Amino acid sequence: MANLQQIEKSLVEQSDDSIQIGDTVKVHVRILDGAKERVQIFQGTVIARKHAGVRETITVRKISNGVGVERVFPIHAPVISKIEVKSRHYVRRAKLYYLRNLRGKKARLREIKDFYSKK
Amino acid sequence: MNKNTGILGRKIGMTQFFNDKGQIEPVTVVEAGPIVVTQVKTTETDGYNAIQVGFATQKEQRVTKALKGHFAKAGVAPTKLLREFRMDDVSAYSVGQQITVGEVFTVGQKIDVTGTSKGRGFSGVMKRHNFAGFIRSHGTHEFFRHGGSLGTRLTPGHVAKGKKMPGHEGDKRTTVQNLVVAKIDAENNLLFIRGGIPGARNKLVMVRGAVKA
């Protein structure tokens, strides 16, 4: 019998496993500005990823003008043109919601220095 | 009367996908067919034209003797669901013929979906008939979800027939009209319908071309 999870997977063209929790990413979002289309970039830390086939999302958090901002991106949406991984960090959890309660130096993550050479 | 052909299926559940415009399409996935023709009814023999079709195989021990004979006559394995589709011309169909989703529907077509709605048990008037209930403040107690007055006093002296009251809600045959076929996966017999359809997951449904299309 048909299984909903398999169907949801089949609706995705290609699953991108390169994004991990704790990564600093640049998300390129195509937006319609009047009649013109332009790309808006949102850079921040991936604090959560929800796997659900075609409904898969990542939550990206950044501090903008001293205010914490989080955006949830459906990563398979056509409006997301590109997700660049800028740097990778050591994390011990799948969801970094604890970062919400931390400020400044406490809210830092330890970077994996040789991230690019390892790849 | 709906004389459009249709298909029988099983509700798998809801999900979404991105259409070619990049918009999210909220869909219900239905495992639709293949259905098998168990009987062809014609005006000469039955007084009307229709095909009788079956879907979802059933264990032989769970079928009554009468139905067992009916399936044996058609030379078809017993099915859980049997339905008729009325139509003007049945010459294209023969007993034992298999029908798949791809043959019946096209993407963008309007359809009606009939199923059994989710059972809600014995429900009050707020859930069952969308009554407003009663004000929560100003000294109300014990009557928050009641339906109010049932009628007048000596004239007419009884409650009007058909008065909406609490009772069993749901688990009824329900049809949702003018839904749209969002996508068809003919290979895996999957039908993607925009919006919701009646019933719980894994329940059997009937999908037909829309009457009001």
PDB file of N, CA, C and O in Angstrom, chain B residues 79-149:
ATOM      1  N   THR B  79     -13.878  -7.998  -3.628  1.00  0.00           N
ATOM      2  CA  THR B  79     -13.397  -6.675  -3.261  1.00  0.00           C
ATOM      3  C   THR B  79     -14.174  -6.143  -2.066  1.00  0.00           C
ATOM      4  O   THR B  79     -15.279  -6.592  -1.775  1.00  0.00           O
ATOM      5  N   LYS B  80     -13.554  -5.161  -1.377  1.00  0.00           N
ATOM      6  CA  LYS B  80     -14.178  -4.570  -0.195  1.00  0.00           C
ATOM      7  C   LYS B  80     -15.317  -3.640  -0.586  1.00  0.00           C
ATOM      8  O   LYS B  80     -16.296  -3.510   0.125  1.00  0.00           O
ATOM      9  N   LEU B  81     -15.123  -2.946  -1.696  1.00  0.00           N
ATOM     10  CA  LEU B  81     -16.080  -1.905  -2.060  1.00  0.00           C
ATOM     11  C   LEU B  81     -16.621  -2.176  -3.457  1.00  0.00           C
ATOM     12  O   LEU B  81     -15.868  -2.478  -4.376  1.00  0.00           O
ATOM     13  N   LEU B  82     -17.938  -2.081  -3.595  1.00  0.00           N
ATOM     14  CA  LEU B  82     -18.579  -2.211  -4.908  1.00  0.00           C
ATOM     15  C   LEU B  82     -19.421  -0.969  -5.131  1.00  0.00           C
ATOM     16  O   LEU B  82     -20.196  -0.579  -4.261  1.00  0.00           O
ATOM     17  N   ARG B  83     -19.256  -0.338  -6.287  1.00  0.00           N
ATOM     18  CA  ARG B  83     -20.060   0.848  -6.583  1.00  0.00           C
ATOM     19  C   ARG B  83     -20.473   0.817  -8.045  1.00  0.00           C
ATOM     20  O   ARG B  83     -19.824   0.187  -8.865  1.00  0.00           O
ATOM     21  N   GLU B  84     -21.557   1.548  -8.344  1.00  0.00           N
ATOM     22  CA  GLU B  84     -22.002   1.635  -9.728  1.00  0.00           C
ATOM     23  C   GLU B  84     -21.756   3.025 -10.279  1.00  0.00           C
ATOM     24  O   GLU B  84     -21.902   4.020  -9.562  1.00  0.00           O
ATOM     25  N   PHE B  85     -21.369   3.105 -11.518  1.00  0.00           N
ATOM     26  CA  PHE B  85     -21.302   4.392 -12.211  1.00  0.00           C
ATOM     27  C   PHE B  85     -22.346   4.376 -13.313  1.00  0.00           C
ATOM     28  O   PHE B  85     -22.251   3.586 -14.250  1.00  0.00           O
ATOM     29  N   ARG B  86     -23.362   5.249 -13.192  1.00  0.00           N
ATOM     30  CA  ARG B  86     -24.389   5.353 -14.236  1.00  0.00           C
ATOM     31  C   ARG B  86     -23.796   6.074 -15.432  1.00  0.00           C
ATOM     32  O   ARG B  86     -23.046   7.034 -15.281  1.00  0.00           O
ATOM     33  N   MET B  87     -24.122   5.597 -16.627  1.00  0.00           N
ATOM     34  CA  MET B  87     -23.665   6.289 -17.827  1.00  0.00           C
ATOM     35  C   MET B  87     -24.597   5.972 -18.987  1.00  0.00           C
ATOM     36  O   MET B  87     -25.383   5.015 -18.917  1.00  0.00           O
ATOM     37  N   ASP B  88     -24.523   6.795 -20.044  1.00  0.00           N
ATOM     38  CA  ASP B  88     -25.430   6.610 -21.172  1.00  0.00           C
ATOM     39  C   ASP B  88     -24.994   5.456 -22.056  1.00  0.00           C
ATOM     40  O   ASP B  88     -25.813   4.750 -22.625  1.00  0.00           O
ATOM     41  N   ASP B  89     -23.689   5.268 -22.197  1.00  0.00           N
ATOM     42  CA  ASP B  89     -23.196   4.248 -23.106  1.00  0.00           C
ATOM     43  C   ASP B  89     -22.184   3.365 -22.382  1.00  0.00           C
ATOM     44  O   ASP B  89     -21.170   3.850 -21.885  1.00  0.00           O
ATOM     45  N   VAL B  90     -22.487   2.073 -22.307  1.00  0.00           N
ATOM     46  CA  VAL B  90     -21.583   1.165 -21.586  1.00  0.00           C
ATOM     47  C   VAL B  90     -20.830   0.240 -22.541  1.00  0.00           C
ATOM     48  O   VAL B  90     -20.148  -0.682 -22.115  1.00  0.00           O
ATOM     49  N   SER B  91     -20.939   0.503 -23.855  1.00  0.00           N
ATOM     50  CA  SER B  91     -20.382  -0.441 -24.831  1.00  0.00           C
ATOM     51  C   SER B  91     -18.857  -0.553 -24.739  1.00  0.00           C
ATOM     52  O   SER B  91     -18.272  -1.538 -25.183  1.00  0.00           O
ATOM     53  N   ALA B  92     -18.214   0.458 -24.131  1.00  0.00           N
ATOM     54  CA  ALA B  92     -16.753   0.425 -24.057  1.00  0.00           C
ATOM     55  C   ALA B  92     -16.254  -0.501 -22.941  1.00  0.00           C
ATOM     56  O   ALA B  92     -15.065  -0.753 -22.828  1.00  0.00           O
ATOM     57  N   TYR B  93     -17.182  -0.974 -22.089  1.00  0.00           N
ATOM     58  CA  TYR B  93     -16.749  -1.739 -20.916  1.00  0.00           C
ATOM     59  C   TYR B  93     -17.170  -3.203 -21.006  1.00  0.00           C
ATOM     60  O   TYR B  93     -18.214  -3.528 -21.564  1.00  0.00           O
ATOM     61  N   SER B  94     -16.333  -4.076 -20.455  1.00  0.00           N
ATOM     62  CA  SER B  94     -16.681  -5.481 -20.370  1.00  0.00           C
ATOM     63  C   SER B  94     -16.281  -6.000 -18.995  1.00  0.00           C
ATOM     64  O   SER B  94     -15.422  -5.420 -18.323  1.00  0.00           O
ATOM     65  N   VAL B  95     -16.926  -7.073 -18.561  1.00  0.00           N
ATOM     66  CA  VAL B  95     -16.684  -7.619 -17.227  1.00  0.00           C
ATOM     67  C   VAL B  95     -15.235  -8.089 -17.113  1.00  0.00           C
ATOM     68  O   VAL B  95     -14.695  -8.718 -18.023  1.00  0.00           O
ATOM     69  N   GLY B  96     -14.589  -7.766 -15.989  1.00  0.00           N
ATOM     70  CA  GLY B  96     -13.210  -8.170 -15.776  1.00  0.00           C
ATOM     71  C   GLY B  96     -12.203  -7.122 -16.219  1.00  0.00           C
ATOM     72  O   GLY B  96     -11.021  -7.226 -15.925  1.00  0.00           O
ATOM     73  N   GLN B  97     -12.688  -6.086 -16.911  1.00  0.00           N
ATOM     74  CA  GLN B  97     -11.802  -5.036 -17.406  1.00  0.00           C
ATOM     75  C   GLN B  97     -11.238  -4.195 -16.256  1.00  0.00           C
ATOM     76  O   GLN B  97     -11.934  -3.905 -15.288  1.00  0.00           O
ATOM     77  N   GLN B  98      -9.958  -3.830 -16.370  1.00  0.00           N
ATOM     78  CA  GLN B  98      -9.327  -2.996 -15.343  1.00  0.00           C
ATOM     79  C   GLN B  98      -9.350  -1.539 -15.793  1.00  0.00           C
ATOM     80  O   GLN B  98      -9.105  -1.245 -16.960  1.00  0.00           O
ATOM     81  N   ILE B  99      -9.651  -0.639 -14.841  1.00  0.00           N
ATOM     82  CA  ILE B  99      -9.653   0.792 -15.156  1.00  0.00           C
ATOM     83  C   ILE B  99      -8.658   1.475 -14.228  1.00  0.00           C
ATOM     84  O   ILE B  99      -8.676   1.253 -13.011  1.00  0.00           O
ATOM     85  N   THR B 100      -7.778   2.317 -14.772  1.00  0.00           N
ATOM     86  CA  THR B 100      -6.793   3.021 -13.949  1.00  0.00           C
ATOM     87  C   THR B 100      -7.075   4.518 -13.955  1.00  0.00           C
ATOM     88  O   THR B 100      -7.832   5.018 -14.781  1.00  0.00           O
ATOM     89  N   VAL B 101      -6.441   5.241 -13.004  1.00  0.00           N
ATOM     90  CA  VAL B 101      -6.694   6.688 -12.873  1.00  0.00           C
ATOM     91  C   VAL B 101      -6.393   7.449 -14.141  1.00  0.00           C
ATOM     92  O   VAL B 101      -7.124   8.359 -14.510  1.00  0.00           O
ATOM     93  N   GLY B 102      -5.295   7.101 -14.788  1.00  0.00           N
ATOM     94  CA  GLY B 102      -4.865   7.841 -15.971  1.00  0.00           C
ATOM     95  C   GLY B 102      -5.910   7.873 -17.066  1.00  0.00           C
ATOM     96  O   GLY B 102      -6.021   8.838 -17.804  1.00  0.00           O
ATOM     97  N   GLU B 103      -6.717   6.789 -17.141  1.00  0.00           N
ATOM     98  CA  GLU B 103      -7.736   6.726 -18.187  1.00  0.00           C
ATOM     99  C   GLU B 103      -8.942   7.604 -17.857  1.00  0.00           C
ATOM    100  O   GLU B 103      -9.665   8.034 -18.743  1.00  0.00           O
ATOM    101  N   VAL B 104      -9.175   7.825 -16.558  1.00  0.00           N
ATOM    102  CA  VAL B 104     -10.425   8.456 -16.143  1.00  0.00           C
ATOM    103  C   VAL B 104     -10.289   9.971 -16.009  1.00  0.00           C
ATOM    104  O   VAL B 104     -11.142  10.728 -16.467  1.00  0.00           O
ATOM    105  N   PHE B 105      -9.202  10.437 -15.391  1.00  0.00           N
ATOM    106  CA  PHE B 105      -9.084  11.858 -15.095  1.00  0.00           C
ATOM    107  C   PHE B 105      -7.884  12.506 -15.786  1.00  0.00           C
ATOM    108  O   PHE B 105      -6.924  11.845 -16.150  1.00  0.00           O
ATOM    109  N   THR B 106      -7.993  13.831 -15.947  1.00  0.00           N
ATOM    110  CA  THR B 106      -6.863  14.609 -16.427  1.00  0.00           C
ATOM    111  C   THR B 106      -6.580  15.700 -15.408  1.00  0.00           C
ATOM    112  O   THR B 106      -7.467  16.084 -14.635  1.00  0.00           O
ATOM    113  N   VAL B 107      -5.362  16.212 -15.406  1.00  0.00           N
ATOM    114  CA  VAL B 107      -4.986  17.255 -14.460  1.00  0.00           C
ATOM    115  C   VAL B 107      -5.793  18.515 -14.745  1.00  0.00           C
ATOM    116  O   VAL B 107      -5.969  18.903 -15.894  1.00  0.00           O
ATOM    117  N   GLY B 108      -6.313  19.146 -13.683  1.00  0.00           N
ATOM    118  CA  GLY B 108      -7.104  20.357 -13.818  1.00  0.00           C
ATOM    119  C   GLY B 108      -8.592  20.108 -13.891  1.00  0.00           C
ATOM    120  O   GLY B 108      -9.394  21.040 -13.827  1.00  0.00           O
ATOM    121  N   GLN B 109      -8.970  18.832 -14.010  1.00  0.00           N
ATOM    122  CA  GLN B 109     -10.389  18.484 -14.107  1.00  0.00           C
ATOM    123  C   GLN B 109     -11.100  18.696 -12.770  1.00  0.00           C
ATOM    124  O   GLN B 109     -10.525  18.508 -11.696  1.00  0.00           O
ATOM    125  N   LYS B 110     -12.394  19.091 -12.840  1.00  0.00           N
ATOM    126  CA  LYS B 110     -13.187  19.250 -11.614  1.00  0.00           C
ATOM    127  C   LYS B 110     -13.798  17.910 -11.233  1.00  0.00           C
ATOM    128  O   LYS B 110     -14.309  17.189 -12.099  1.00  0.00           O
ATOM    129  N   ILE B 111     -13.775  17.605  -9.946  1.00  0.00           N
ATOM    130  CA  ILE B 111     -14.279  16.309  -9.493  1.00  0.00           C
ATOM    131  C   ILE B 111     -15.120  16.451  -8.224  1.00  0.00           C
ATOM    132  O   ILE B 111     -15.024  17.448  -7.515  1.00  0.00           O
ATOM    133  N   ASP B 112     -15.941  15.433  -7.976  1.00  0.00           N
ATOM    134  CA  ASP B 112     -16.676  15.325  -6.718  1.00  0.00           C
ATOM    135  C   ASP B 112     -16.126  14.113  -5.974  1.00  0.00           C
ATOM    136  O   ASP B 112     -15.918  13.068  -6.578  1.00  0.00           O
ATOM    137  N   VAL B 113     -15.915  14.258  -4.683  1.00  0.00           N
ATOM    138  CA  VAL B 113     -15.400  13.145  -3.894  1.00  0.00           C
ATOM    139  C   VAL B 113     -16.422  12.759  -2.827  1.00  0.00           C
ATOM    140  O   VAL B 113     -16.884  13.607  -2.064  1.00  0.00           O
ATOM    141  N   THR B 114     -16.805  11.478  -2.819  1.00  0.00           N
ATOM    142  CA  THR B 114     -17.771  10.976  -1.855  1.00  0.00           C
ATOM    143  C   THR B 114     -17.082  10.004  -0.914  1.00  0.00           C
ATOM    144  O   THR B 114     -16.356   9.125  -1.359  1.00  0.00           O
ATOM    145  N   GLY B 115     -17.333  10.197   0.374  1.00  0.00           N
ATOM    146  CA  GLY B 115     -16.747   9.300   1.358  1.00  0.00           C
ATOM    147  C   GLY B 115     -17.576   9.320   2.623  1.00  0.00           C
ATOM    148  O   GLY B 115     -18.638   9.939   2.670  1.00  0.00           O
ATOM    149  N   THR B 116     -17.076   8.651   3.653  1.00  0.00           N
ATOM    150  CA  THR B 116     -17.757   8.641   4.935  1.00  0.00           C
ATOM    151  C   THR B 116     -17.008   9.572   5.875  1.00  0.00           C
ATOM    152  O   THR B 116     -15.817   9.383   6.109  1.00  0.00           O
ATOM    153  N   SER B 117     -17.719  10.593   6.391  1.00  0.00           N
ATOM    154  CA  SER B 117     -17.055  11.591   7.221  1.00  0.00           C
ATOM    155  C   SER B 117     -16.611  10.977   8.544  1.00  0.00           C
ATOM    156  O   SER B 117     -17.122   9.948   8.973  1.00  0.00           O
ATOM    157  N   LYS B 118     -15.642  11.630   9.190  1.00  0.00           N
ATOM    158  CA  LYS B 118     -15.131  11.148  10.474  1.00  0.00           C
ATOM    159  C   LYS B 118     -16.239  11.130  11.515  1.00  0.00           C
ATOM    160  O   LYS B 118     -16.976  12.117  11.657  1.00  0.00           O
ATOM    161  N   GLY B 119     -16.358  10.045  12.273  1.00  0.00           N
ATOM    162  CA  GLY B 119     -17.380   9.952  13.307  1.00  0.00           C
ATOM    163  C   GLY B 119     -17.013  10.800  14.505  1.00  0.00           C
ATOM    164  O   GLY B 119     -15.883  10.779  14.957  1.00  0.00           O
ATOM    165  N   ARG B 120     -17.988  11.591  14.997  1.00  0.00           N
ATOM    166  CA  ARG B 120     -17.705  12.458  16.147  1.00  0.00           C
ATOM    167  C   ARG B 120     -18.425  11.989  17.395  1.00  0.00           C
ATOM    168  O   ARG B 120     -18.418  12.673  18.426  1.00  0.00           O
ATOM    169  N   GLY B 121     -19.176  10.866  17.300  1.00  0.00           N
ATOM    170  CA  GLY B 121     -19.920  10.370  18.448  1.00  0.00           C
ATOM    171  C   GLY B 121     -21.114  11.246  18.761  1.00  0.00           C
ATOM    172  O   GLY B 121     -21.590  12.009  17.925  1.00  0.00           O
ATOM    173  N   PHE B 122     -21.600  11.174  20.016  1.00  0.00           N
ATOM    174  CA  PHE B 122     -22.745  11.975  20.429  1.00  0.00           C
ATOM    175  C   PHE B 122     -22.246  13.382  20.714  1.00  0.00           C
ATOM    176  O   PHE B 122     -21.503  13.611  21.653  1.00  0.00           O
ATOM    177  N   SER B 123     -22.645  14.330  19.873  1.00  0.00           N
ATOM    178  CA  SER B 123     -22.106  15.684  19.993  1.00  0.00           C
ATOM    179  C   SER B 123     -23.185  16.682  20.360  1.00  0.00           C
ATOM    180  O   SER B 123     -24.358  16.505  20.032  1.00  0.00           O
ATOM    181  N   GLY B 124     -22.743  17.757  21.021  1.00  0.00           N
ATOM    182  CA  GLY B 124     -23.662  18.822  21.396  1.00  0.00           C
ATOM    183  C   GLY B 124     -23.985  19.711  20.207  1.00  0.00           C
ATOM    184  O   GLY B 124     -23.438  19.556  19.123  1.00  0.00           O
ATOM    185  N   VAL B 125     -24.900  20.674  20.429  1.00  0.00           N
ATOM    186  CA  VAL B 125     -25.374  21.510  19.323  1.00  0.00           C
ATOM    187  C   VAL B 125     -24.313  22.466  18.789  1.00  0.00           C
ATOM    188  O   VAL B 125     -24.371  22.868  17.633  1.00  0.00           O
ATOM    189  N   MET B 126     -23.321  22.828  19.617  1.00  0.00           N
ATOM    190  CA  MET B 126     -22.306  23.764  19.130  1.00  0.00           C
ATOM    191  C   MET B 126     -21.453  23.105  18.064  1.00  0.00           C
ATOM    192  O   MET B 126     -21.166  23.688  17.019  1.00  0.00           O
ATOM    193  N   LYS B 127     -21.034  21.850  18.300  1.00  0.00           N
ATOM    194  CA  LYS B 127     -20.231  21.144  17.317  1.00  0.00           C
ATOM    195  C   LYS B 127     -21.092  20.668  16.149  1.00  0.00           C
ATOM    196  O   LYS B 127     -20.723  20.762  14.993  1.00  0.00           O
ATOM    197  N   ARG B 128     -22.299  20.184  16.461  1.00  0.00           N
ATOM    198  CA  ARG B 128     -23.122  19.524  15.453  1.00  0.00           C
ATOM    199  C   ARG B 128     -23.842  20.502  14.542  1.00  0.00           C
ATOM    200  O   ARG B 128     -23.989  20.268  13.343  1.00  0.00           O
ATOM    201  N   HIS B 129     -24.343  21.603  15.088  1.00  0.00           N
ATOM    202  CA  HIS B 129     -25.139  22.533  14.278  1.00  0.00           C
ATOM    203  C   HIS B 129     -24.583  23.950  14.276  1.00  0.00           C
ATOM    204  O   HIS B 129     -25.271  24.886  13.874  1.00  0.00           O
ATOM    205  N   ASN B 130     -23.380  24.127  14.782  1.00  0.00           N
ATOM    206  CA  ASN B 130     -22.740  25.448  14.808  1.00  0.00           C
ATOM    207  C   ASN B 130     -23.543  26.483  15.590  1.00  0.00           C
ATOM    208  O   ASN B 130     -23.581  27.657  15.222  1.00  0.00           O
ATOM    209  N   PHE B 131     -24.225  26.050  16.657  1.00  0.00           N
ATOM    210  CA  PHE B 131     -24.897  27.020  17.528  1.00  0.00           C
ATOM    211  C   PHE B 131     -23.830  27.866  18.221  1.00  0.00           C
ATOM    212  O   PHE B 131     -22.680  27.462  18.340  1.00  0.00           O
ATOM    213  N   ALA B 132     -24.264  29.045  18.701  1.00  0.00           N
ATOM    214  CA  ALA B 132     -23.292  29.968  19.270  1.00  0.00           C
ATOM    215  C   ALA B 132     -23.017  29.700  20.744  1.00  0.00           C
ATOM    216  O   ALA B 132     -22.083  30.254  21.314  1.00  0.00           O
ATOM    217  N   GLY B 133     -23.832  28.876  21.403  1.00  0.00           N
ATOM    218  CA  GLY B 133     -23.656  28.693  22.838  1.00  0.00           C
ATOM    219  C   GLY B 133     -24.271  29.864  23.597  1.00  0.00           C
ATOM    220  O   GLY B 133     -25.129  30.569  23.061  1.00  0.00           O
ATOM    221  N   PHE B 134     -23.797  30.089  24.805  1.00  0.00           N
ATOM    222  CA  PHE B 134     -24.389  31.142  25.605  1.00  0.00           C
ATOM    223  C   PHE B 134     -23.293  32.040  26.185  1.00  0.00           C
ATOM    224  O   PHE B 134     -22.134  31.640  26.236  1.00  0.00           O
ATOM    225  N   ILE B 135     -23.618  33.269  26.556  1.00  0.00           N
ATOM    226  CA  ILE B 135     -22.610  34.186  27.076  1.00  0.00           C
ATOM    227  C   ILE B 135     -21.925  33.594  28.300  1.00  0.00           C
ATOM    228  O   ILE B 135     -22.545  32.904  29.094  1.00  0.00           O
ATOM    229  N   ARG B 136     -20.616  33.881  28.412  1.00  0.00           N
ATOM    230  CA  ARG B 136     -19.810  33.250  29.461  1.00  0.00           C
ATOM    231  C   ARG B 136     -19.901  34.016  30.781  1.00  0.00           C
ATOM    232  O   ARG B 136     -19.624  33.457  31.838  1.00  0.00           O
ATOM    233  N   SER B 137     -20.220  35.314  30.694  1.00  0.00           N
ATOM    234  CA  SER B 137     -20.203  36.128  31.909  1.00  0.00           C
ATOM    235  C   SER B 137     -21.626  36.537  32.286  1.00  0.00           C
ATOM    236  O   SER B 137     -22.588  35.971  31.777  1.00  0.00           O
ATOM    237  N   HIS B 138     -21.731  37.496  33.143  1.00  0.00           N
ATOM    238  CA  HIS B 138     -23.013  37.996  33.647  1.00  0.00           C
ATOM    239  C   HIS B 138     -23.813  36.906  34.346  1.00  0.00           C
ATOM    240  O   HIS B 138     -25.016  36.745  34.108  1.00  0.00           O
ATOM    241  N   GLY B 139     -23.117  36.107  35.155  1.00  0.00           N
ATOM    242  CA  GLY B 139     -23.825  35.169  36.024  1.00  0.00           C
ATOM    243  C   GLY B 139     -24.243  33.857  35.400  1.00  0.00           C
ATOM    244  O   GLY B 139     -24.944  33.073  36.010  1.00  0.00           O
ATOM    245  N   THR B 140     -23.828  33.582  34.158  1.00  0.00           N
ATOM    246  CA  THR B 140     -24.179  32.296  33.545  1.00  0.00           C
ATOM    247  C   THR B 140     -23.491  31.157  34.278  1.00  0.00           C
ATOM    248  O   THR B 140     -22.307  31.243  34.557  1.00  0.00           O
ATOM    249  N   HIS B 141     -24.211  30.135  34.614  1.00  0.00           N
ATOM    250  CA  HIS B 141     -23.540  28.911  35.048  1.00  0.00           C
ATOM    251  C   HIS B 141     -24.319  27.711  34.542  1.00  0.00           C
ATOM    252  O   HIS B 141     -25.524  27.725  34.422  1.00  0.00           O
ATOM    253  N   GLU B 142     -23.556  26.671  34.185  1.00  0.00           N
ATOM    254  CA  GLU B 142     -24.072  25.382  33.719  1.00  0.00           C
ATOM    255  C   GLU B 142     -24.691  25.402  32.312  1.00  0.00           C
ATOM    256  O   GLU B 142     -25.137  24.377  31.830  1.00  0.00           O
ATOM    257  N   PHE B 143     -24.741  26.547  31.634  1.00  0.00           N
ATOM    258  CA  PHE B 143     -25.436  26.579  30.341  1.00  0.00           C
ATOM    259  C   PHE B 143     -24.564  27.088  29.191  1.00  0.00           C
ATOM    260  O   PHE B 143     -25.060  27.539  28.179  1.00  0.00           O
ATOM    261  N   PHE B 144     -23.227  26.995  29.382  1.00  0.00           N
ATOM    262  CA  PHE B 144     -22.315  27.593  28.407  1.00  0.00           C
ATOM    263  C   PHE B 144     -22.488  27.021  26.999  1.00  0.00           C
ATOM    264  O   PHE B 144     -22.404  27.719  26.016  1.00  0.00           O
ATOM    265  N   ARG B 145     -22.728  25.733  26.880  1.00  0.00           N
ATOM    266  CA  ARG B 145     -22.774  25.083  25.557  1.00  0.00           C
ATOM    267  C   ARG B 145     -24.179  24.584  25.217  1.00  0.00           C
ATOM    268  O   ARG B 145     -24.360  23.723  24.378  1.00  0.00           O
ATOM    269  N   HIS B 146     -25.197  25.138  25.915  1.00  0.00           N
ATOM    270  CA  HIS B 146     -26.569  24.689  25.648  1.00  0.00           C
ATOM    271  C   HIS B 146     -27.153  25.385  24.409  1.00  0.00           C
ATOM    272  O   HIS B 146     -26.641  26.406  23.975  1.00  0.00           O
ATOM    273  N   GLY B 147     -28.243  24.842  23.917  1.00  0.00           N
ATOM    274  CA  GLY B 147     -28.825  25.357  22.682  1.00  0.00           C
ATOM    275  C   GLY B 147     -29.901  26.410  22.882  1.00  0.00           C
ATOM    276  O   GLY B 147     -30.450  26.917  21.910  1.00  0.00           O
ATOM    277  N   GLY B 148     -30.252  26.736  24.117  1.00  0.00           N
ATOM    278  CA  GLY B 148     -31.285  27.736  24.333  1.00  0.00           C
ATOM    279  C   GLY B 148     -32.680  27.135  24.333  1.00  0.00           C
ATOM    280  O   GLY B 148     -32.862  25.943  24.564  1.00  0.00           O
ATOM    281  N   SER B 149     -33.654  27.948  24.015  1.00  0.00           N
ATOM    282  CA  SER B 149     -35.059  27.537  24.089  1.00  0.00           C
ATOM    283  C   SER B 149     -35.426  26.545  22.990  1.00  0.00           C
ATOM    284  O   SER B 149     -34.917  26.607  21.878  1.00  0.00           O
TER     285      SER B 149
END
